[in-house]
């Protein structure tokens, strides 16, 4: 049993320790290092916030109205997508939600009409996949899939260039062209006046960027070695683009979506003008992988 003197000594030591400051081993080095780390970390946060890239303002913007010729060459002939997507109901409202998301569409003419309604189709987001998404076409490295048999067909002005058969799915390793294996590729030309072979893509084809007005896109399912040329209606692009009546404007669509009212004219009513509003969308993944620049 501990003596009373030992107990008193312990109590005195405990009492002497009260109120004394605890010192870090090494003096002031450790707290100084912590303080420096905190200061540097705070500085990096401030710097990062001040250097965030500005919003993407590169073309095309919602004020641009571009046109690009396009076509699908499936084994032995050309087709295009059917439908202009701009159907309205009796109140003058757009009914196609795929169209409303971007405003990118065609007019049953083999031409992509690129006058964006939202940021989904502007700047770096302006890719071939945005147009195909409007028509629910699935394009990947190994297949082309159309939503239905009626969603694709020959160009009425070039019926002689139509394929011998039109399927809803073209899959590498499964679908053949006259007994031959075929592959999915895309060729993009910077202008309908180009005389070269364009840029040929074999992967990430949805991400091919729409760089400028007057481009041409050919989407192919063909055996290796098949010549890949522009759609036969590509030379008519200026004329086809000029027949684009009733162009929609962003400020008009904003009015349509927000008020859903009609304007009275001479005692009657007409639906508000076609329009569009800007919204945020994730940026695309960048241009597709190119095989060559033939």
Short mmCIF file of C-alpha atoms in Angstrom, two decimals:
data_model
loop_
_atom_site.label_atom_id
_atom_site.label_comp_id
_atom_site.label_asym_id
_atom_site.label_seq_id
_atom_site.Cartn_x
_atom_site.Cartn_y
_atom_site.Cartn_z
CA UNK A 1 0.00 0.00 0.00
CA UNK A 2 1.45 3.40 -1.03
CA UNK A 3 2.59 5.65 1.82
CA UNK A 4 0.88 8.96 2.46
CA UNK A 5 4.12 10.80 1.58
CA UNK A 6 4.15 9.20 -1.89
CA UNK A 7 0.55 10.22 -2.45
CA UNK A 8 1.32 13.79 -1.49
CA UNK A 9 4.30 13.92 -3.86
CA UNK A 10 2.11 12.76 -6.75
CA UNK A 11 -0.52 15.36 -5.94
CA UNK A 12 2.13 18.10 -5.87
CA UNK A 13 3.49 17.08 -9.26
CA UNK A 14 0.01 17.10 -10.75
CA UNK A 15 -0.67 20.51 -9.29
CA UNK A 16 2.61 21.90 -10.69
CA UNK A 17 1.64 20.71 -14.17
CA UNK A 18 -1.59 22.69 -14.23
CA UNK A 19 -1.51 25.76 -16.45
CA UNK A 20 1.75 24.85 -18.17
CA UNK A 21 1.78 25.05 -22.00
CA UNK A 22 2.48 21.96 -24.06
CA UNK A 23 5.41 22.42 -26.39
CA UNK A 24 5.77 20.52 -29.67
CA UNK A 25 8.87 18.52 -30.02
CA UNK A 26 11.18 20.47 -32.23
CA UNK A 27 10.02 23.87 -31.03
CA UNK A 28 8.05 26.03 -33.53
CA UNK A 29 8.97 24.13 -36.75
CA UNK A 30 5.90 21.90 -36.86
CA UNK A 31 3.21 24.58 -36.34
CA UNK A 32 5.03 26.81 -38.84
CA UNK A 33 4.94 24.03 -41.46
CA UNK A 34 1.20 23.53 -40.85
CA UNK A 35 0.57 27.25 -41.28
CA UNK A 36 2.56 27.37 -44.54
CA UNK A 37 0.65 24.37 -45.90
CA UNK A 38 -2.68 26.01 -45.14
CA UNK A 39 -1.61 29.27 -46.78
CA UNK A 40 -0.36 27.52 -49.91
CA UNK A 41 -3.55 25.43 -50.14
CA UNK A 42 -5.74 28.51 -49.85
CA UNK A 43 -3.70 30.25 -52.52
CA UNK A 44 -4.13 27.35 -54.93
CA UNK A 45 -7.90 27.39 -54.41
CA UNK A 46 -8.06 31.12 -55.15
CA UNK A 47 -5.86 30.70 -58.23
CA UNK A 48 -7.98 27.84 -59.54
CA UNK A 49 -11.16 29.87 -59.20
CA UNK A 50 -9.62 32.83 -60.98
CA UNK A 51 -8.33 30.72 -63.89
CA UNK A 52 -11.49 28.74 -64.77
CA UNK A 53 -11.86 28.83 -68.57
CA UNK A 54 -14.50 31.16 -69.94
CA UNK A 55 -17.71 29.73 -71.35
CA UNK A 56 -17.25 28.18 -74.79
CA UNK A 57 -17.99 30.92 -77.33
CA UNK A 58 -16.48 29.17 -80.35
CA UNK A 59 -18.61 28.62 -83.45
CA UNK A 60 -21.16 27.51 -84.23
CA UNK A 61 -23.23 29.69 -81.94
CA UNK A 62 -27.00 30.01 -81.63
CA UNK A 63 -26.75 32.92 -84.07
CA UNK A 64 -25.19 30.78 -86.82
CA UNK A 65 -27.16 29.02 -89.54
CA UNK A 66 -24.98 26.45 -91.25
CA UNK A 67 -25.69 23.67 -93.72
CA UNK A 68 -23.84 20.41 -94.35
CA UNK A 69 -24.58 17.69 -96.86
CA UNK A 70 -24.75 14.16 -95.47
CA UNK A 71 -25.68 10.66 -96.54
CA UNK A 72 -25.41 6.99 -95.59
CA UNK A 73 -23.80 4.69 -98.12
CA UNK A 74 -25.05 1.22 -97.17
CA UNK A 75 -23.27 -1.56 -99.09
CA UNK A 76 -24.14 -0.35 -102.61
CA UNK A 77 -26.20 2.82 -102.45
CA UNK A 78 -27.12 6.10 -100.77
CA UNK A 79 -29.92 6.86 -98.30
CA UNK A 80 -30.85 9.76 -96.04
CA UNK A 81 -32.98 10.22 -92.92
CA UNK A 82 -36.70 10.89 -93.27
CA UNK A 83 -38.58 13.64 -91.43
CA UNK A 84 -37.93 17.32 -90.76
CA UNK A 85 -38.72 17.06 -87.00
CA UNK A 86 -40.43 20.46 -86.89
CA UNK A 87 -43.97 19.17 -86.41
CA UNK A 88 -46.24 21.32 -84.24
CA UNK A 89 -49.49 20.75 -82.43
CA UNK A 90 -52.62 22.89 -82.80
CA UNK A 91 -51.23 25.39 -80.30
CA UNK A 92 -48.14 25.93 -82.43
CA UNK A 93 -45.83 24.08 -80.03
CA UNK A 94 -43.11 21.71 -81.18
CA UNK A 95 -43.98 18.09 -80.50
CA UNK A 96 -40.64 16.37 -81.15
CA UNK A 97 -38.59 16.41 -77.94
CA UNK A 98 -35.46 15.13 -79.73
CA UNK A 99 -35.62 18.18 -81.98
CA UNK A 100 -36.25 20.65 -79.15
CA UNK A 101 -33.11 19.54 -77.32
CA UNK A 102 -30.82 20.97 -80.01
CA UNK A 103 -32.76 22.31 -82.99
CA UNK A 104 -30.53 20.37 -85.40
CA UNK A 105 -32.49 18.66 -88.16
CA UNK A 106 -32.94 17.98 -91.86
CA UNK A 107 -35.73 18.73 -94.33
CA UNK A 108 -35.94 15.44 -96.23
CA UNK A 109 -33.20 16.83 -98.44
CA UNK A 110 -29.93 15.18 -97.41
CA UNK A 111 -28.82 18.36 -95.65
CA UNK A 112 -28.06 18.96 -91.97
CA UNK A 113 -29.58 22.31 -90.98
CA UNK A 114 -27.36 23.54 -88.17
CA UNK A 115 -28.86 26.57 -86.48
CA UNK A 116 -28.64 25.58 -82.80
CA UNK A 117 -31.38 26.22 -80.29
CA UNK A 118 -29.30 25.33 -77.23
CA UNK A 119 -25.71 24.98 -76.08
CA UNK A 120 -26.06 21.25 -76.70
CA UNK A 121 -25.19 22.01 -80.33
CA UNK A 122 -22.83 24.98 -80.05
CA UNK A 123 -19.06 25.34 -79.76
CA UNK A 124 -17.24 22.16 -78.94
CA UNK A 125 -20.58 20.38 -78.46
CA UNK A 126 -21.34 20.71 -82.18
CA UNK A 127 -20.69 17.16 -83.30
CA UNK A 128 -22.12 14.73 -85.81
CA UNK A 129 -23.64 12.75 -82.95
CA UNK A 130 -25.95 15.65 -82.04
CA UNK A 131 -27.60 15.44 -85.45
CA UNK A 132 -27.86 11.63 -85.36
CA UNK A 133 -29.32 11.79 -81.84
CA UNK A 134 -32.14 14.01 -83.11
CA UNK A 135 -33.19 11.13 -85.37
CA UNK A 136 -32.44 8.41 -82.78
CA UNK A 137 -29.73 6.91 -84.99
CA UNK A 138 -27.14 4.87 -83.10
CA UNK A 139 -23.64 5.05 -84.54
CA UNK A 140 -20.64 3.41 -82.92
CA UNK A 141 -17.32 1.89 -83.99
CA UNK A 142 -18.95 -1.32 -85.18
CA UNK A 143 -22.55 -0.60 -86.15
CA UNK A 144 -25.19 1.71 -87.59
CA UNK A 145 -28.72 1.30 -86.23
CA UNK A 146 -31.83 3.14 -87.42
CA UNK A 147 -34.89 3.39 -85.15
CA UNK A 148 -37.29 1.95 -87.75
CA UNK A 149 -37.60 0.93 -91.38
CA UNK A 150 -39.42 4.15 -92.22
CA UNK A 151 -36.82 6.42 -90.63
CA UNK A 152 -34.42 6.08 -93.56
CA UNK A 153 -34.84 5.89 -97.31
CA UNK A 154 -33.56 6.99 -100.72
CA UNK A 155 -33.24 10.63 -101.67
CA UNK A 156 -36.23 11.25 -103.99
CA UNK A 157 -33.98 13.25 -106.31
CA UNK A 158 -31.44 10.43 -106.56
CA UNK A 159 -33.51 7.26 -106.57
CA UNK A 160 -31.08 5.61 -109.00
CA UNK A 161 -28.39 5.89 -106.31
CA UNK A 162 -30.40 3.93 -103.73
CA UNK A 163 -29.05 0.63 -102.34
CA UNK A 164 -30.47 -2.70 -103.43
CA UNK A 165 -31.64 -3.35 -99.86
CA UNK A 166 -32.20 -1.15 -96.81
CA UNK A 167 -31.92 -2.68 -93.34
CA UNK A 168 -32.45 -1.16 -89.91
CA UNK A 169 -29.14 -2.49 -88.57
CA UNK A 170 -25.69 -2.80 -90.07
CA UNK A 171 -23.30 -4.62 -87.76
CA UNK A 172 -19.69 -5.54 -88.43
CA UNK A 173 -19.17 -9.29 -88.37
CA UNK A 174 -22.89 -9.96 -88.86
CA UNK A 175 -24.19 -7.93 -91.79
CA UNK A 176 -22.58 -8.56 -95.15
CA UNK A 177 -22.58 -6.65 -98.42
CA UNK A 178 -23.13 -9.09 -101.27
CA UNK A 179 -21.41 -11.83 -99.29
CA UNK A 180 -18.50 -9.64 -98.12
CA UNK A 181 -17.71 -8.43 -94.63
CA UNK A 182 -18.04 -4.68 -94.22
CA UNK A 183 -16.95 -1.97 -91.79
CA UNK A 184 -18.35 1.28 -90.40
CA UNK A 185 -16.47 4.46 -91.31
CA UNK A 186 -17.16 8.16 -91.67
CA UNK A 187 -15.52 10.60 -94.06
CA UNK A 188 -15.73 14.36 -93.47
CA UNK A 189 -14.91 17.08 -95.97
CA UNK A 190 -14.41 20.70 -94.98
CA UNK A 191 -16.35 21.91 -98.00
CA UNK A 192 -18.66 20.54 -100.69
CA UNK A 193 -16.13 21.93 -103.20
CA UNK A 194 -13.25 19.78 -101.91
CA UNK A 195 -11.75 17.38 -104.44
CA UNK A 196 -9.64 15.33 -102.04
CA UNK A 197 -10.56 12.20 -100.14
CA UNK A 198 -11.54 14.00 -96.94
CA UNK A 199 -10.70 12.87 -93.42
CA UNK A 200 -11.58 9.24 -92.76
CA UNK A 201 -12.64 8.18 -89.25
CA UNK A 202 -12.79 4.66 -87.86
CA UNK A 203 -13.65 5.37 -84.20
CA UNK A 204 -15.43 7.92 -81.99
CA UNK A 205 -17.37 8.99 -85.05
CA UNK A 206 -20.17 10.62 -83.04
CA UNK A 207 -17.59 13.15 -81.85
CA UNK A 208 -16.56 14.44 -85.27
CA UNK A 209 -16.83 18.20 -84.93
CA UNK A 210 -18.89 20.44 -87.20
CA UNK A 211 -16.22 23.02 -87.97
CA UNK A 212 -17.85 25.31 -90.49
CA UNK A 213 -20.64 25.97 -92.93
CA UNK A 214 -20.61 23.89 -96.13
CA UNK A 215 -19.16 20.63 -94.78
CA UNK A 216 -19.99 17.16 -96.11
CA UNK A 217 -20.34 13.92 -94.11
CA UNK A 218 -20.47 10.46 -95.59
CA UNK A 219 -21.36 7.57 -93.25
CA UNK A 220 -20.43 4.21 -94.77
CA UNK A 221 -21.00 0.53 -94.23
CA UNK A 222 -18.87 -0.94 -96.99
CA UNK A 223 -16.32 -3.70 -97.67
CA UNK A 224 -12.68 -2.73 -97.25
CA UNK A 225 -11.34 -0.98 -100.34
CA UNK A 226 -14.66 0.51 -101.49
CA UNK A 227 -14.35 4.03 -102.86
CA UNK A 228 -15.83 6.49 -100.40
CA UNK A 229 -17.00 9.61 -102.17
CA UNK A 230 -19.39 12.44 -101.29
CA UNK A 231 -23.16 11.93 -101.46
CA UNK A 232 -24.32 12.69 -105.02
CA UNK A 233 -26.40 15.67 -103.81
CA UNK A 234 -23.45 17.37 -102.09
CA UNK A 235 -22.74 19.71 -105.08
CA UNK A 236 -26.31 21.04 -104.68
CA UNK A 237 -25.68 22.17 -101.09
CA UNK A 238 -25.85 25.95 -101.74
CA UNK A 239 -29.20 25.61 -103.49
CA UNK A 240 -30.60 23.20 -100.90
CA UNK A 241 -29.51 25.43 -98.03
CA UNK A 242 -31.07 28.50 -99.64
CA UNK A 243 -34.49 26.82 -99.64
CA UNK A 244 -34.56 26.80 -95.86
CA UNK A 245 -37.72 28.74 -95.15
CA UNK A 246 -39.04 29.69 -91.73
CA UNK A 247 -35.71 29.85 -89.93
CA UNK A 248 -36.20 29.76 -86.19
CA UNK A 249 -34.72 32.35 -83.86
CA UNK A 250 -33.54 31.88 -80.25
CA UNK A 251 -35.45 34.86 -78.90
CA UNK A 252 -38.69 33.55 -80.41
CA UNK A 253 -38.45 30.10 -78.84
CA UNK A 254 -37.79 31.65 -75.46
CA UNK A 255 -41.10 33.46 -75.78
CA UNK A 256 -42.83 30.26 -76.88
CA UNK A 257 -41.55 28.17 -74.00
CA UNK A 258 -42.06 30.78 -71.29
CA UNK A 259 -45.45 32.19 -72.17
CA UNK A 260 -46.98 29.63 -74.55
CA UNK A 261 -49.23 32.37 -75.78
CA UNK A 262 -50.33 33.32 -79.26
CA UNK A 263 -50.12 36.65 -80.96
CA UNK A 264 -53.31 38.16 -82.32
CA UNK A 265 -53.12 39.50 -85.86
CA UNK A 266 -56.04 41.13 -87.67
CA UNK A 267 -58.55 39.46 -85.42
CA UNK A 268 -57.03 36.00 -85.88
CA UNK A 269 -54.27 34.11 -84.16
CA UNK A 270 -51.01 32.67 -85.36
CA UNK A 271 -48.51 30.56 -83.41
CA UNK A 272 -45.44 32.37 -82.14
CA UNK A 273 -42.39 32.31 -84.39
CA UNK A 274 -40.05 29.35 -84.19
CA UNK A 275 -37.46 29.89 -81.54
CA UNK A 276 -34.97 28.64 -79.13
CA UNK A 277 -33.41 28.95 -75.67
CA UNK A 278 -29.90 28.28 -74.52
CA UNK A 279 -29.25 25.63 -71.91
CA UNK A 280 -26.20 24.00 -70.40
CA UNK A 281 -24.94 20.66 -71.68
CA UNK A 282 -21.87 18.58 -71.06
CA UNK A 283 -19.07 19.20 -73.49
CA UNK A 284 -18.36 16.60 -76.13
CA UNK A 285 -15.39 14.26 -75.86
CA UNK A 286 -13.58 15.84 -78.77
CA UNK A 287 -13.11 14.91 -82.36
CA UNK A 288 -13.31 11.33 -83.50
CA UNK A 289 -10.25 9.20 -84.13
CA UNK A 290 -8.98 9.66 -87.64
CA UNK A 291 -7.27 7.01 -89.65
CA UNK A 292 -5.87 9.16 -92.42
CA UNK A 293 -6.28 12.47 -94.17
CA UNK A 294 -6.58 11.12 -97.65
#
